[in-house]
CSV table of C-alpha atoms in Angstrom, one decimal:
chain,number,residue,atom,x,y,z
H,1,MET,CA,142.1,119.1,84.3
H,2,LYS,CA,140.0,117.1,86.8
H,3,GLN,CA,140.3,119.7,89.5
H,4,GLN,CA,139.4,122.4,87.0
H,5,GLN,CA,136.3,120.6,86.1
H,6,HIS,CA,135.4,120.4,89.8
H,7,THR,CA,135.7,124.1,90.3
H,8,THR,CA,133.7,125.1,87.2
H,9,ASN,CA,130.7,122.9,87.3
H,10,LYS,CA,128.9,125.4,89.6
H,11,PRO,CA,127.2,122.9,92.1
H,12,TRP,CA,125.0,125.6,93.5
H,13,LYS,CA,123.2,125.6,90.2
H,14,TRP,CA,122.1,122.0,90.4
H,15,VAL,CA,122.6,120.3,93.8
H,16,PRO,CA,119.6,121.9,95.5
H,17,SER,CA,117.2,121.3,92.5
H,18,LEU,CA,118.5,117.8,92.0
H,19,TYR,CA,117.8,116.7,95.5
H,20,PHE,CA,114.4,118.4,95.5
H,21,ALA,CA,113.7,116.3,92.4
H,22,GLU,CA,114.9,113.2,94.3
H,23,GLY,CA,112.7,113.8,97.3
H,24,LEU,CA,109.4,114.9,95.8
H,25,PRO,CA,108.4,111.7,93.9
H,26,TYR,CA,109.3,109.5,96.8
H,27,VAL,CA,107.1,111.3,99.3
H,28,ILE,CA,104.2,111.5,96.7
H,29,VAL,CA,104.4,107.7,96.1
H,30,MET,CA,104.9,106.7,99.7
H,31,VAL,CA,102.7,109.3,101.6
H,32,VAL,CA,100.6,111.5,99.3
H,33,ALA,CA,99.2,108.5,97.4
H,34,THR,CA,97.9,107.1,100.7
H,35,ILE,CA,96.0,110.4,101.5
H,36,MET,CA,94.7,110.7,98.0
H,37,TYR,CA,93.2,107.2,98.0
H,38,LYS,CA,91.7,107.7,101.4
H,39,ASN,CA,90.0,110.9,100.1
H,40,LEU,CA,88.7,109.0,97.1
H,41,GLY,CA,87.0,106.4,99.4
H,42,LEU,CA,89.4,103.4,99.3
H,43,SER,CA,89.4,101.1,102.4
H,44,ASN,CA,92.4,101.1,104.7
H,45,ARG,CA,93.1,97.4,103.7
H,46,ASP,CA,93.4,98.3,100.1
H,47,ILE,CA,95.3,101.5,100.7
H,48,ALA,CA,98.0,99.7,102.9
H,49,LEU,CA,98.2,96.7,100.5
H,50,TYR,CA,98.5,98.5,97.2
H,51,THR,CA,100.7,101.4,98.3
H,52,SER,CA,103.1,99.1,100.3
H,53,TRP,CA,103.8,97.3,97.0
H,54,LEU,CA,105.2,100.5,95.7
H,55,TYR,CA,108.2,100.0,98.0
H,56,LEU,CA,109.4,97.2,95.7
H,57,PRO,CA,111.5,99.3,93.4
H,58,TRP,CA,113.5,100.5,96.4
H,59,VAL,CA,113.8,97.0,97.7
H,60,ILE,CA,115.4,95.7,94.5
H,61,LYS,CA,117.2,98.9,93.6
H,62,PRO,CA,120.7,97.3,94.3
H,63,ILE,CA,120.1,94.8,91.5
H,64,TRP,CA,119.9,97.2,88.7
H,65,SER,CA,122.0,100.1,90.1
H,66,PRO,CA,125.1,98.7,88.3
H,67,ILE,CA,123.3,99.0,85.0
H,68,VAL,CA,122.8,102.7,85.6
H,69,ASP,CA,126.5,103.0,86.2
H,70,ILE,CA,127.6,101.4,82.9
H,71,LEU,CA,124.9,102.4,80.4
H,72,PHE,CA,124.8,106.0,79.2
H,73,THR,CA,125.8,108.9,81.4
H,74,LYS,CA,124.2,109.8,84.7
H,75,LYS,CA,122.9,113.1,83.3
H,76,LYS,CA,121.0,111.2,80.6
H,77,TRP,CA,119.5,108.9,83.2
H,78,ILE,CA,118.5,112.0,85.3
H,79,ILE,CA,116.9,113.8,82.3
H,80,VAL,CA,115.1,110.6,81.1
H,81,THR,CA,113.7,109.7,84.5
H,82,GLN,CA,112.6,113.2,85.2
H,83,THR,CA,110.8,113.2,81.8
H,84,ILE,CA,109.1,109.9,82.7
H,85,LEU,CA,108.1,111.3,86.1
H,86,CYS,CA,106.6,114.4,84.5
H,87,ILE,CA,104.5,112.2,82.1
H,88,ALA,CA,103.5,109.9,85.0
H,89,PHE,CA,102.3,112.7,87.2
H,90,ALA,CA,100.2,114.1,84.3
H,91,THR,CA,98.8,110.7,83.6
H,92,VAL,CA,97.6,110.3,87.2
H,93,ALA,CA,95.9,113.7,86.9
H,94,PHE,CA,93.9,112.6,83.9
H,95,LEU,CA,93.1,109.1,85.2
H,96,ILE,CA,91.7,110.2,88.7
H,97,PRO,CA,88.2,111.1,87.4
H,98,THR,CA,87.8,107.8,85.4
H,99,PRO,CA,85.7,104.8,86.7
H,100,PHE,CA,88.9,102.6,86.5
H,101,TYR,CA,91.0,105.1,88.4
H,102,LEU,CA,92.4,102.6,91.0
H,103,GLN,CA,94.0,100.2,88.6
H,104,ALA,CA,95.1,102.9,86.2
H,105,THR,CA,96.6,105.2,88.8
H,106,LEU,CA,98.4,102.3,90.5
H,107,ALA,CA,100.0,101.4,87.2
H,108,ALA,CA,101.2,105.0,86.8
H,109,PHE,CA,102.5,105.0,90.4
H,110,TRP,CA,104.4,101.8,89.7
H,111,ILE,CA,106.1,103.5,86.7
H,112,MET,CA,106.6,106.6,88.9
H,113,ALA,CA,108.3,104.4,91.7
H,114,PHE,CA,110.7,102.7,89.3
H,115,ALA,CA,111.6,106.0,87.7
H,116,SER,CA,112.2,107.6,91.1
H,117,ALA,CA,114.3,104.7,92.3
H,118,THR,CA,116.4,104.9,89.1
H,119,HIS,CA,116.7,108.7,89.5
H,120,ASP,CA,118.0,108.2,93.0
H,121,ILE,CA,120.8,106.0,91.7
H,122,ALA,CA,121.8,108.4,88.9
H,123,ALA,CA,121.5,111.6,91.1
H,124,ASP,CA,123.6,110.2,93.9
H,125,GLY,CA,126.2,108.9,91.4
H,126,PHE,CA,126.3,112.2,89.6
H,127,TYR,CA,126.8,114.0,92.9
H,128,ILE,CA,129.8,111.8,93.8
H,129,ALA,CA,131.2,112.0,90.3
H,130,MET,CA,131.0,115.8,89.9
H,131,LEU,CA,132.2,116.9,93.4
H,132,ASN,CA,135.5,116.3,95.1
H,133,GLU,CA,135.5,115.1,98.7
H,134,GLY,CA,135.6,118.6,100.2
H,135,GLU,CA,132.7,119.7,98.0
H,136,GLN,CA,130.7,116.6,98.9
H,137,SER,CA,131.1,117.4,102.6
H,138,PHE,CA,130.1,121.0,102.1
H,139,PHE,CA,127.0,120.2,100.1
H,140,ILE,CA,125.8,117.2,102.2
H,141,GLY,CA,123.7,119.6,104.4
H,142,ILE,CA,122.4,121.5,101.4
H,143,ARG,CA,121.2,118.4,99.6
H,144,ASN,CA,119.6,117.0,102.7
H,145,THR,CA,117.8,120.3,103.4
H,146,PHE,CA,116.3,120.4,99.9
H,147,TYR,CA,115.3,116.8,100.2
H,148,ARG,CA,113.4,117.8,103.3
H,149,ILE,CA,111.9,120.8,101.5
H,150,ALA,CA,110.6,118.4,98.9
H,151,SER,CA,109.0,116.4,101.8
H,152,ILE,CA,107.3,119.5,103.1
H,153,THR,CA,106.2,120.4,99.6
H,154,GLY,CA,104.8,117.0,99.0
H,155,GLN,CA,103.0,115.9,102.2
H,156,GLY,CA,102.5,119.4,103.3
H,157,LEU,CA,101.8,122.1,100.7
H,158,LEU,CA,100.4,119.8,98.0
H,159,VAL,CA,98.1,118.0,100.4
H,160,MET,CA,96.9,121.4,101.8
H,161,ILE,CA,96.2,122.6,98.2
H,162,ALA,CA,94.2,119.5,97.5
H,163,GLY,CA,92.2,120.0,100.7
H,164,LYS,CA,91.6,123.7,99.9
H,165,ILE,CA,90.4,123.0,96.3
H,166,ALA,CA,88.2,120.1,97.4
H,167,SER,CA,86.4,122.3,100.0
H,168,THR,CA,86.0,125.1,97.5
H,169,THR,CA,84.8,123.0,94.5
H,170,GLN,CA,83.3,120.1,96.4
H,171,SER,CA,85.0,117.8,94.0
H,172,ILE,CA,87.8,115.5,95.5
H,173,PRO,CA,88.8,114.0,92.1
H,174,LEU,CA,89.2,117.5,90.6
H,175,SER,CA,91.3,118.7,93.5
H,176,TRP,CA,93.8,115.8,93.2
H,177,SER,CA,93.8,116.1,89.4
H,178,ILE,CA,94.9,119.7,89.7
H,179,VAL,CA,97.6,118.8,92.3
H,180,PHE,CA,99.1,116.2,90.0
H,181,LEU,CA,99.1,118.6,87.1
H,182,ILE,CA,101.0,121.0,89.3
H,183,VAL,CA,103.5,118.4,90.1
H,184,SER,CA,103.9,117.5,86.4
H,185,ALA,CA,104.6,121.1,85.6
H,186,ILE,CA,107.2,121.2,88.4
H,187,PHE,CA,109.0,118.3,87.0
H,188,LEU,CA,108.8,119.6,83.4
H,189,THR,CA,110.6,122.8,84.8
H,190,LEU,CA,113.1,120.7,86.7
H,191,MET,CA,113.9,118.6,83.7
H,192,LEU,CA,114.4,121.6,81.4
H,193,TRP,CA,116.5,123.3,84.2
H,194,HIS,CA,118.7,120.2,84.6
H,195,LEU,CA,119.1,119.8,80.8
H,196,TYR,CA,120.8,123.2,81.0
H,197,ALA,CA,122.4,123.3,84.4
H,198,LEU,CA,123.9,119.8,84.8
H,199,PRO,CA,127.5,119.6,83.5
H,200,ASN,CA,127.8,117.4,80.4
H,201,TYR,CA,131.1,115.8,81.4
H,202,GLU,CA,131.4,113.0,83.9
H,203,HIS,CA,135.1,112.4,84.4
H,204,ASP,CA,134.7,109.2,86.4
H,205,THR,CA,132.5,107.4,83.8
H,206,ASN,CA,133.4,108.7,80.4
H,207,ASN,CA,136.7,106.8,80.3
H,208,THR,CA,135.3,103.8,78.5
H,209,HIS,CA,138.4,101.7,79.1
H,210,GLU,CA,137.7,101.9,82.8
H,211,ARG,CA,134.1,100.6,82.4
H,212,LYS,CA,133.1,97.0,83.0
H,213,ASN,CA,130.8,95.1,80.8
H,214,ILE,CA,127.5,93.8,82.0
H,215,GLN,CA,128.8,90.3,82.7
H,216,GLN,CA,131.6,91.6,84.8
H,217,VAL,CA,129.2,93.8,86.7
H,218,PHE,CA,126.8,91.0,87.5
H,219,ASN,CA,129.7,88.7,88.5
H,220,ASP,CA,130.7,91.4,90.9
H,221,LEU,CA,127.1,91.8,92.1
H,222,GLY,CA,126.9,88.1,92.8
H,223,ASN,CA,130.2,88.2,94.7
H,224,THR,CA,129.1,91.1,96.9
H,225,PHE,CA,125.7,89.4,97.5
H,226,VAL,CA,127.4,86.2,98.6
H,227,THR,CA,129.9,88.1,100.9
H,228,PHE,CA,127.1,90.0,102.5
H,229,PHE,CA,125.1,87.0,103.4
H,230,CYS,CA,128.3,85.3,104.7
H,231,LYS,CA,128.9,88.0,107.3
H,232,LYS,CA,129.3,87.0,110.9
H,233,ASN,CA,126.0,87.1,112.8
H,234,ILE,CA,124.1,87.5,109.5
H,235,LEU,CA,120.9,86.1,111.0
H,236,PHE,CA,120.9,88.6,113.8
H,237,ILE,CA,121.8,91.4,111.3
H,238,LEU,CA,118.7,90.4,109.2
H,239,PHE,CA,116.6,90.2,112.3
H,240,PHE,CA,117.7,93.7,113.3
H,241,ILE,CA,117.1,95.3,109.9
H,242,LEU,CA,113.7,93.7,109.4
H,243,THR,CA,112.3,94.3,112.9
H,244,TYR,CA,113.8,97.6,114.1
H,245,ARG,CA,111.0,99.6,112.3
H,246,LEU,CA,108.3,96.9,112.5
H,247,GLY,CA,105.9,99.1,114.4
H,248,GLU,CA,106.6,102.2,112.4
H,249,ALA,CA,106.1,100.3,109.1
H,250,GLN,CA,102.5,99.6,110.1
H,251,LEU,CA,101.9,103.0,111.9
H,252,GLY,CA,103.0,104.9,108.8
H,253,LYS,CA,100.4,103.3,106.6
H,254,ILE,CA,97.4,103.9,108.9
H,255,ALA,CA,98.3,107.2,110.8
H,256,GLN,CA,97.0,109.6,108.2
H,257,PRO,CA,93.9,107.5,107.2
H,258,PHE,CA,93.1,107.5,111.0
H,259,MET,CA,93.3,111.3,111.1
H,260,LEU,CA,91.0,111.6,108.0
H,261,ASP,CA,88.4,108.9,108.9
H,262,ASN,CA,85.1,109.9,110.4
H,263,VAL,CA,84.3,109.5,114.1
H,264,GLU,CA,81.8,106.7,113.5
H,265,LYS,CA,84.7,104.5,112.2
H,266,GLY,CA,87.0,105.5,115.1
H,267,GLY,CA,88.9,108.3,113.2
H,268,LEU,CA,89.6,111.9,114.2
H,269,ALA,CA,87.7,113.4,111.3
H,270,ILE,CA,90.1,116.3,110.7
H,271,SER,CA,90.5,118.0,107.3
H,272,THR,CA,92.8,117.1,104.6
H,273,GLU,CA,94.3,120.6,104.9
H,274,LEU,CA,95.1,120.1,108.5
H,275,VAL,CA,96.6,116.7,107.9
H,276,GLY,CA,98.9,118.2,105.3
H,277,PHE,CA,99.9,121.0,107.7
H,278,LEU,CA,100.5,118.6,110.6
H,279,TYR,CA,102.6,116.0,108.7
H,280,GLY,CA,104.1,118.2,106.0
H,281,THR,CA,105.3,121.1,108.2
H,282,ILE,CA,105.3,120.3,111.9
H,283,GLY,CA,106.0,116.6,111.4
H,284,VAL,CA,108.8,117.1,108.9
H,285,VAL,CA,110.5,119.8,111.0
H,286,ALA,CA,110.3,117.6,114.1
H,287,LEU,CA,111.7,114.7,112.0
H,288,LEU,CA,114.6,116.8,110.9
H,289,VAL,CA,115.3,118.0,114.4
H,290,GLY,CA,115.2,114.5,115.7
H,291,GLY,CA,117.7,113.4,113.1
H,292,ILE,CA,120.1,116.2,114.0
H,293,LEU,CA,119.9,115.4,117.7
H,294,GLY,CA,120.4,111.7,116.9
H,295,GLY,CA,123.6,112.5,114.9
H,296,TRP,CA,124.9,114.6,117.8
H,297,ALA,CA,124.1,112.0,120.4
H,298,ILE,CA,126.0,109.2,118.4
H,299,SER,CA,128.9,111.6,117.8
H,300,GLN,CA,129.1,112.2,121.6
H,301,TRP,CA,128.5,108.8,123.1
H,302,GLY,CA,128.9,106.3,120.2
H,303,LEU,CA,126.4,104.0,118.7
H,304,ARG,CA,126.8,101.3,121.3
H,305,LYS,CA,125.6,103.6,124.2
H,306,SER,CA,123.1,105.4,122.1
H,307,ILE,CA,121.2,102.7,120.3
H,308,ILE,CA,118.9,101.5,123.2
H,309,PRO,CA,117.8,105.0,124.2
H,310,MET,CA,117.3,105.8,120.5
H,311,ALA,CA,115.2,102.7,119.9
H,312,LEU,CA,113.0,103.5,122.9
H,313,ALA,CA,112.6,107.2,121.7
H,314,MET,CA,111.5,105.9,118.3
H,315,ASN,CA,108.9,103.4,119.6
H,316,ILE,CA,107.5,104.6,122.8
H,317,PRO,CA,105.7,107.7,121.2
H,318,ASP,CA,103.6,105.2,119.2
H,319,LEU,CA,101.5,104.9,122.4
H,320,LEU,CA,100.2,108.5,121.7
H,321,TYR,CA,98.2,107.2,118.7
H,322,PHE,CA,96.6,104.6,120.9
H,323,LEU,CA,95.5,107.3,123.3
H,324,LEU,CA,94.2,109.5,120.5
H,325,ALA,CA,92.1,106.6,119.2
H,326,GLN,CA,91.0,105.4,122.6
H,327,TYR,CA,89.8,108.8,123.8
H,328,GLY,CA,88.8,110.4,120.5
H,329,VAL,CA,90.8,113.6,121.0
H,330,ALA,CA,89.4,116.4,118.9
H,331,SER,CA,91.9,119.2,119.8
H,332,SER,CA,94.1,120.1,116.8
H,333,TRP,CA,96.8,121.4,119.2
H,334,LEU,CA,96.9,118.1,121.0
H,335,ILE,CA,96.9,116.1,117.8
H,336,GLY,CA,99.7,118.3,116.4
H,337,THR,CA,101.7,117.8,119.6
H,338,CYS,CA,101.4,114.0,119.4
H,339,VAL,CA,102.5,114.1,115.7
H,340,ALA,CA,105.5,116.3,116.5
H,341,VAL,CA,106.6,114.1,119.4
H,342,GLU,CA,106.2,110.9,117.4
H,343,GLN,CA,108.1,112.3,114.4
H,344,LEU,CA,110.8,113.8,116.6
H,345,GLY,CA,111.3,110.3,118.3
H,346,TYR,CA,111.3,108.6,114.9
H,347,GLY,CA,113.9,111.0,113.5
H,348,PHE,CA,116.1,110.5,116.6
H,349,GLY,CA,115.8,106.7,116.5
H,350,TYR,CA,116.2,106.3,112.8
H,351,THR,CA,119.7,107.8,113.0
H,352,ALA,CA,120.8,104.7,115.0
H,353,PHE,CA,119.3,102.5,112.3
H,354,SER,CA,121.3,104.3,109.6
H,355,MET,CA,124.5,104.1,111.6
H,356,TYR,CA,123.9,100.4,112.2
H,357,LEU,CA,123.7,99.8,108.5
H,358,ILE,CA,127.0,101.6,108.1
H,359,PHE,CA,128.5,99.4,110.9
H,360,VAL,CA,127.4,96.1,109.3
H,361,SER,CA,128.6,97.3,105.9
H,362,GLU,CA,132.2,97.9,107.1
H,363,GLY,CA,134.9,96.0,105.2
H,364,GLU,CA,135.3,95.0,101.6
H,365,HIS,CA,132.4,96.0,99.2
H,366,LYS,CA,131.2,98.5,101.8
H,367,THR,CA,129.1,100.6,99.3
H,368,ALA,CA,127.5,97.6,97.8
H,369,HIS,CA,126.8,96.0,101.2
H,370,TYR,CA,125.2,99.3,102.4
H,371,SER,CA,123.0,99.2,99.3
H,372,PHE,CA,121.9,95.7,100.1
H,373,GLY,CA,121.1,96.8,103.6
H,374,THR,CA,118.9,99.7,102.4
H,375,GLY,CA,117.1,97.3,100.1
H,376,LEU,CA,116.4,95.0,103.1
H,377,MET,CA,115.3,98.1,105.0
H,378,ALA,CA,112.7,98.8,102.4
H,379,LEU,CA,111.6,95.2,102.5
H,380,GLY,CA,111.1,95.6,106.2
H,381,MET,CA,108.8,98.5,105.6
H,382,MET,CA,106.9,96.9,102.7
H,383,LEU,CA,105.9,93.5,104.1
H,384,PRO,CA,104.4,94.7,107.4
H,385,GLY,CA,102.8,97.7,105.7
H,386,MET,CA,100.9,95.4,103.3
H,387,ALA,CA,99.1,93.8,106.2
H,388,ALA,CA,98.5,96.9,108.3
H,389,GLY,CA,95.2,97.9,106.7
H,390,TRP,CA,93.7,94.4,107.0
H,391,ILE,CA,94.7,94.2,110.7
H,392,GLU,CA,93.2,97.6,111.4
H,393,GLU,CA,89.9,96.7,109.8
H,394,GLN,CA,89.7,93.5,111.9
H,395,ILE,CA,90.4,95.1,115.3
H,396,GLY,CA,89.7,98.9,114.9
H,397,TYR,CA,92.0,101.9,115.3
H,398,ALA,CA,92.6,101.8,119.1
H,399,MET,CA,93.5,98.1,119.2
H,400,PHE,CA,95.5,98.4,116.0
H,401,PHE,CA,97.8,101.1,117.6
H,402,LEU,CA,98.1,98.9,120.6
H,403,TRP,CA,99.2,96.1,118.3
H,404,VAL,CA,101.8,98.5,116.8
H,405,CYS,CA,103.2,99.1,120.2
H,406,VAL,CA,103.5,95.3,120.7
H,407,CYS,CA,105.3,95.1,117.4
H,408,THR,CA,108.0,97.6,118.6
H,409,ILE,CA,109.2,95.0,121.2
H,410,PRO,CA,111.3,92.9,118.7
H,411,GLY,CA,113.1,96.0,117.4
H,412,ILE,CA,113.9,97.2,120.9
H,413,LEU,CA,115.2,93.8,121.8
H,414,ALA,CA,117.3,93.7,118.6
H,415,ALA,CA,118.8,97.1,119.6
H,416,ALA,CA,119.6,95.7,123.1
H,417,PHE,CA,121.4,92.6,121.8
H,418,SER,CA,123.2,94.6,119.1
H,419,THR,CA,125.3,96.3,121.8
H,420,LYS,CA,127.4,93.1,122.1
H,421,SER,CA,128.9,93.4,118.7
H,422,ILE,CA,129.2,97.2,118.3
H,423,PRO,CA,132.6,98.6,119.4
H,424,THR,CA,132.3,101.3,122.1
H,425,THR,CA,134.0,103.9,119.9
H,426,PHE,CA,132.0,103.3,116.7
H,427,GLY,CA,130.3,106.6,115.6
H,428,LYS,CA,132.0,108.6,118.3
H,429,THR,CA,133.8,111.7,117.2
H,430,LYS,CA,137.5,111.2,117.6
């Protein structure tokens, strides 16, 4: 019966749309919100501080993920969270023109972030529950592709639409209100589609005698938490996770405001439409290519041999932003090339980081330990990002990007020292 269910749930009907729905709110909360607030006149300090706090739901996601597993079905969680996201997007649209837009939209983004993180848990769990191992392997590329399409839609197409409407109507608040109404309509459509297309049975969770109660779940969570922090070399593991992307965590919060800011403030003064095109199309494609090349490199040479070159590839291109700020480059082609190179290197180097999380999660409680690792990864992005705007305002764009380059040094050193503990064959295709 189980196999019959696997072969009749028609994953092509729901896998692409489900992972598009997973990727879109994340990129809007993490990237698009930054561009919107910059357009609306918020300072870099406030943008970095407030939007970095939005990482928190992904930091603490491992704590409530067991609740999603034992309460209700994953389909119900997916439908409910997509409904909340639909309402939250519409709420942002109506709040943008108000005098108290900052506090009100941040509250809506908080709700959006928690709903999105919860949706991630439910969607990934549903994917695992409804597909057998062979189907999971087949659709892994499909789901990743549609997640990237969501990134292109969010930080590319939607940002370009906002820029076009703003230049036509001369009203920035109106342009972003329209964009968020569009996203709300998209999520209403996705919710209604998934209400129809997602199978109603979940054969791994509907057997109630196999479910654990909440006390058992949190006992297990406490046990896995303790075992994670009792790992050999845990202090070094924490250092690696928290510093490997230390430079990128700060660069990511300031790069787009730098592109948008006027020349008098040291920015490049390019249009919102062009920023959307550069990061949402060229940047995302370069990131995807970098990830593919990184996976190939690790499969050929293993993580131990690859991690130092990949760390260098991720961090050295940050120098390009210093050069752009120092010399005030105005060429769109040159700016686009710098964005592409930086994103290509980031995608290449991030693959090593992902594989390192898998390596340190090996053993008992592998899935839970990986979840803790991703939570710490989000923390490593949140804390430096919060300070990035304040640092930039104190020293200016050029010196800030030079500071970012200095901040890459601990991550490169962490990659170098990690080779002592990684087996030579780990990650290598056998």
